[in-house]
C-alpha cells in the first residue's frame, strides 16, 4: 500500500506512528464513525479544522472528537480578535486536502497549529493521514514538536 504524504513526512522525521485504515462512508465522515470503524475511544480521535483569522492568516486547529470547537477560545489562544471556520469548498485550495482527510502535517502551506490540551492526557492521538480512510496514531508530544504547535484550552 502506498504511503500518504503524512506518513512519508513522519517516517523521514523518524517519528513513531502506526497507520490505520478503515472503509469510507461519504455520508458519515464524523470522528464518531472513525472511532467505531478503527475500534478506538473517541477521546483519542482528533479532527483537524481550518480557521481563518481576521488578520487574513490561517491556522489548523486539532481537537478531540469529543469536543466542539470554541471559536472564542481559539481566537484567544491566537491573540486574534476573531476567527471563523474556513468554508468546506475552500479547504482543498488552501491545504491540498479534502474534508475527511485534512491534516496539519504535509499540507500545501504550513499554517500555525493549535492542539487541544486534551491531547496531552492521552497516551496517543489518532489524526488524519491526509486521505479519507487513512489515519495515523502517534504520541501527542511528537505531533506538537513536529508541527511546532501550541496547546490551547478549548472552551
PDB file of C-alpha atoms in Angstrom, residues 5-119:
ATOM      1  CA  UNK A   5       2.365  12.359   2.385  1.00  0.00           C
ATOM      2  CA  UNK A   6       1.746  12.493   6.163  1.00  0.00           C
ATOM      3  CA  UNK A   7       3.205   9.008   6.634  1.00  0.00           C
ATOM      4  CA  UNK A   8       6.241   9.803   4.465  1.00  0.00           C
ATOM      5  CA  UNK A   9       6.980  13.006   6.400  1.00  0.00           C
ATOM      6  CA  UNK A  10       6.647  11.310   9.792  1.00  0.00           C
ATOM      7  CA  UNK A  11       8.892   8.451   8.663  1.00  0.00           C
ATOM      8  CA  UNK A  12      11.533  10.884   7.313  1.00  0.00           C
ATOM      9  CA  UNK A  13      11.491  12.647  10.692  1.00  0.00           C
ATOM     10  CA  UNK A  14      11.897   9.306  12.483  1.00  0.00           C
ATOM     11  CA  UNK A  15       8.654   9.791  14.402  1.00  0.00           C
ATOM     12  CA  UNK A  16       6.995   6.593  15.611  1.00  0.00           C
ATOM     13  CA  UNK A  17       3.492   6.140  14.256  1.00  0.00           C
ATOM     14  CA  UNK A  18       1.068   3.433  13.316  1.00  0.00           C
ATOM     15  CA  UNK A  19      -1.010   3.565  10.140  1.00  0.00           C
ATOM     16  CA  UNK A  20      -4.694   2.707  10.446  1.00  0.00           C
ATOM     17  CA  UNK A  21      -7.204   2.315   7.627  1.00  0.00           C
ATOM     18  CA  UNK A  22     -10.967   1.964   7.512  1.00  0.00           C
ATOM     19  CA  UNK A  23     -13.749   1.862   4.909  1.00  0.00           C
ATOM     20  CA  UNK A  24     -15.021   5.344   3.999  1.00  0.00           C
ATOM     21  CA  UNK A  25     -18.702   6.240   4.125  1.00  0.00           C
ATOM     22  CA  UNK A  26     -19.124   9.615   2.402  1.00  0.00           C
ATOM     23  CA  UNK A  27     -22.404  10.107   4.274  1.00  0.00           C
ATOM     24  CA  UNK A  28     -20.631   9.951   7.630  1.00  0.00           C
ATOM     25  CA  UNK A  29     -17.108  11.343   7.899  1.00  0.00           C
ATOM     26  CA  UNK A  30     -17.511  12.099  11.622  1.00  0.00           C
ATOM     27  CA  UNK A  31     -14.940  11.376  14.317  1.00  0.00           C
ATOM     28  CA  UNK A  32     -17.514   9.054  15.918  1.00  0.00           C
ATOM     29  CA  UNK A  33     -17.687   6.957  12.744  1.00  0.00           C
ATOM     30  CA  UNK A  34     -13.878   6.769  12.539  1.00  0.00           C
ATOM     31  CA  UNK A  35     -13.656   5.700  16.207  1.00  0.00           C
ATOM     32  CA  UNK A  36     -16.218   2.942  15.624  1.00  0.00           C
ATOM     33  CA  UNK A  37     -14.530   1.670  12.467  1.00  0.00           C
ATOM     34  CA  UNK A  38     -11.000   1.512  13.882  1.00  0.00           C
ATOM     35  CA  UNK A  39     -12.195   0.480  17.355  1.00  0.00           C
ATOM     36  CA  UNK A  40     -10.535   3.231  19.401  1.00  0.00           C
ATOM     37  CA  UNK A  41     -12.107   5.525  22.016  1.00  0.00           C
ATOM     38  CA  UNK A  42     -13.490   8.810  20.653  1.00  0.00           C
ATOM     39  CA  UNK A  43     -11.223  10.679  23.105  1.00  0.00           C
ATOM     40  CA  UNK A  44      -8.195   9.554  21.053  1.00  0.00           C
ATOM     41  CA  UNK A  45      -9.587  10.577  17.646  1.00  0.00           C
ATOM     42  CA  UNK A  46      -8.529  14.123  16.775  1.00  0.00           C
ATOM     43  CA  UNK A  47     -10.093  16.104  13.961  1.00  0.00           C
ATOM     44  CA  UNK A  48      -8.369  18.907  12.092  1.00  0.00           C
ATOM     45  CA  UNK A  49     -10.268  22.096  11.368  1.00  0.00           C
ATOM     46  CA  UNK A  50      -9.035  25.104   9.423  1.00  0.00           C
ATOM     47  CA  UNK A  51      -9.730  28.600  10.698  1.00  0.00           C
ATOM     48  CA  UNK A  52      -9.236  31.998   9.142  1.00  0.00           C
ATOM     49  CA  UNK A  53      -8.161  34.820  11.403  1.00  0.00           C
ATOM     50  CA  UNK A  54      -9.249  38.430  10.797  1.00  0.00           C
ATOM     51  CA  UNK A  55      -5.595  39.158  10.093  1.00  0.00           C
ATOM     52  CA  UNK A  56      -6.053  37.048   6.940  1.00  0.00           C
ATOM     53  CA  UNK A  57      -3.939  34.218   8.304  1.00  0.00           C
ATOM     54  CA  UNK A  58      -4.981  30.587   8.511  1.00  0.00           C
ATOM     55  CA  UNK A  59      -4.495  28.071  11.280  1.00  0.00           C
ATOM     56  CA  UNK A  60      -5.055  24.356  11.830  1.00  0.00           C
ATOM     57  CA  UNK A  61      -6.968  23.525  14.997  1.00  0.00           C
ATOM     58  CA  UNK A  62      -6.746  19.919  16.131  1.00  0.00           C
ATOM     59  CA  UNK A  63      -9.341  18.888  18.691  1.00  0.00           C
ATOM     60  CA  UNK A  64     -10.660  15.661  20.181  1.00  0.00           C
ATOM     61  CA  UNK A  65     -13.648  14.015  18.541  1.00  0.00           C
ATOM     62  CA  UNK A  66     -15.429  14.588  21.853  1.00  0.00           C
ATOM     63  CA  UNK A  67     -15.071  18.357  21.576  1.00  0.00           C
ATOM     64  CA  UNK A  68     -16.900  21.109  19.768  1.00  0.00           C
ATOM     65  CA  UNK A  69     -14.607  23.950  18.773  1.00  0.00           C
ATOM     66  CA  UNK A  70     -14.915  27.159  20.746  1.00  0.00           C
ATOM     67  CA  UNK A  71     -14.115  29.918  18.250  1.00  0.00           C
ATOM     68  CA  UNK A  72     -13.693  32.276  21.197  1.00  0.00           C
ATOM     69  CA  UNK A  73     -11.072  30.020  22.840  1.00  0.00           C
ATOM     70  CA  UNK A  74      -9.213  29.603  19.544  1.00  0.00           C
ATOM     71  CA  UNK A  75      -9.215  33.374  18.931  1.00  0.00           C
ATOM     72  CA  UNK A  76      -7.902  33.969  22.458  1.00  0.00           C
ATOM     73  CA  UNK A  77      -5.103  31.388  22.015  1.00  0.00           C
ATOM     74  CA  UNK A  78      -4.154  33.035  18.698  1.00  0.00           C
ATOM     75  CA  UNK A  79      -4.348  36.577  20.093  1.00  0.00           C
ATOM     76  CA  UNK A  80      -6.809  37.322  17.311  1.00  0.00           C
ATOM     77  CA  UNK A  81      -9.930  39.460  17.534  1.00  0.00           C
ATOM     78  CA  UNK A  82     -11.985  36.932  15.631  1.00  0.00           C
ATOM     79  CA  UNK A  83     -11.665  33.596  13.837  1.00  0.00           C
ATOM     80  CA  UNK A  84     -14.040  31.733  11.540  1.00  0.00           C
ATOM     81  CA  UNK A  85     -14.186  28.230  10.102  1.00  0.00           C
ATOM     82  CA  UNK A  86     -12.985  28.067   6.508  1.00  0.00           C
ATOM     83  CA  UNK A  87     -15.820  27.003   4.178  1.00  0.00           C
ATOM     84  CA  UNK A  88     -15.507  23.380   3.007  1.00  0.00           C
ATOM     85  CA  UNK A  89     -15.322  24.468  -0.636  1.00  0.00           C
ATOM     86  CA  UNK A  90     -12.057  26.334   0.146  1.00  0.00           C
ATOM     87  CA  UNK A  91     -10.295  23.500   2.022  1.00  0.00           C
ATOM     88  CA  UNK A  92      -8.618  21.805  -0.928  1.00  0.00           C
ATOM     89  CA  UNK A  93      -7.248  25.023  -2.452  1.00  0.00           C
ATOM     90  CA  UNK A  94      -5.848  26.124   0.902  1.00  0.00           C
ATOM     91  CA  UNK A  95      -4.488  22.834   2.213  1.00  0.00           C
ATOM     92  CA  UNK A  96      -4.354  20.334  -0.630  1.00  0.00           C
ATOM     93  CA  UNK A  97      -6.692  18.126   1.420  1.00  0.00           C
ATOM     94  CA  UNK A  98     -10.421  17.394   1.201  1.00  0.00           C
ATOM     95  CA  UNK A  99     -12.966  17.136   4.017  1.00  0.00           C
ATOM     96  CA  UNK A 100     -12.421  13.934   5.940  1.00  0.00           C
ATOM     97  CA  UNK A 101      -8.737  13.927   5.003  1.00  0.00           C
ATOM     98  CA  UNK A 102      -7.410  17.239   6.320  1.00  0.00           C
ATOM     99  CA  UNK A 103      -4.142  17.005   8.241  1.00  0.00           C
ATOM    100  CA  UNK A 104      -1.931  19.641   9.845  1.00  0.00           C
ATOM    101  CA  UNK A 105       1.026  17.623   8.509  1.00  0.00           C
ATOM    102  CA  UNK A 106       2.057  17.831   4.873  1.00  0.00           C
ATOM    103  CA  UNK A 107      -0.446  20.479   3.824  1.00  0.00           C
ATOM    104  CA  UNK A 108       0.230  22.798   0.866  1.00  0.00           C
ATOM    105  CA  UNK A 109       1.214  25.550   3.295  1.00  0.00           C
ATOM    106  CA  UNK A 110       2.491  25.356   6.833  1.00  0.00           C
ATOM    107  CA  UNK A 111      -0.108  27.104   8.946  1.00  0.00           C
ATOM    108  CA  UNK A 112       0.218  27.547  12.684  1.00  0.00           C
ATOM    109  CA  UNK A 113      -1.187  24.573  14.631  1.00  0.00           C
ATOM    110  CA  UNK A 114      -3.310  24.717  17.771  1.00  0.00           C
ATOM    111  CA  UNK A 115      -3.754  21.426  19.617  1.00  0.00           C
ATOM    112  CA  UNK A 116      -6.402  20.917  22.273  1.00  0.00           C
ATOM    113  CA  UNK A 117      -4.761  20.385  25.658  1.00  0.00           C
ATOM    114  CA  UNK A 118      -6.914  17.249  25.996  1.00  0.00           C
ATOM    115  CA  UNK A 119      -4.368  15.535  23.735  1.00  0.00           C
TER     116      UNK A 119
END
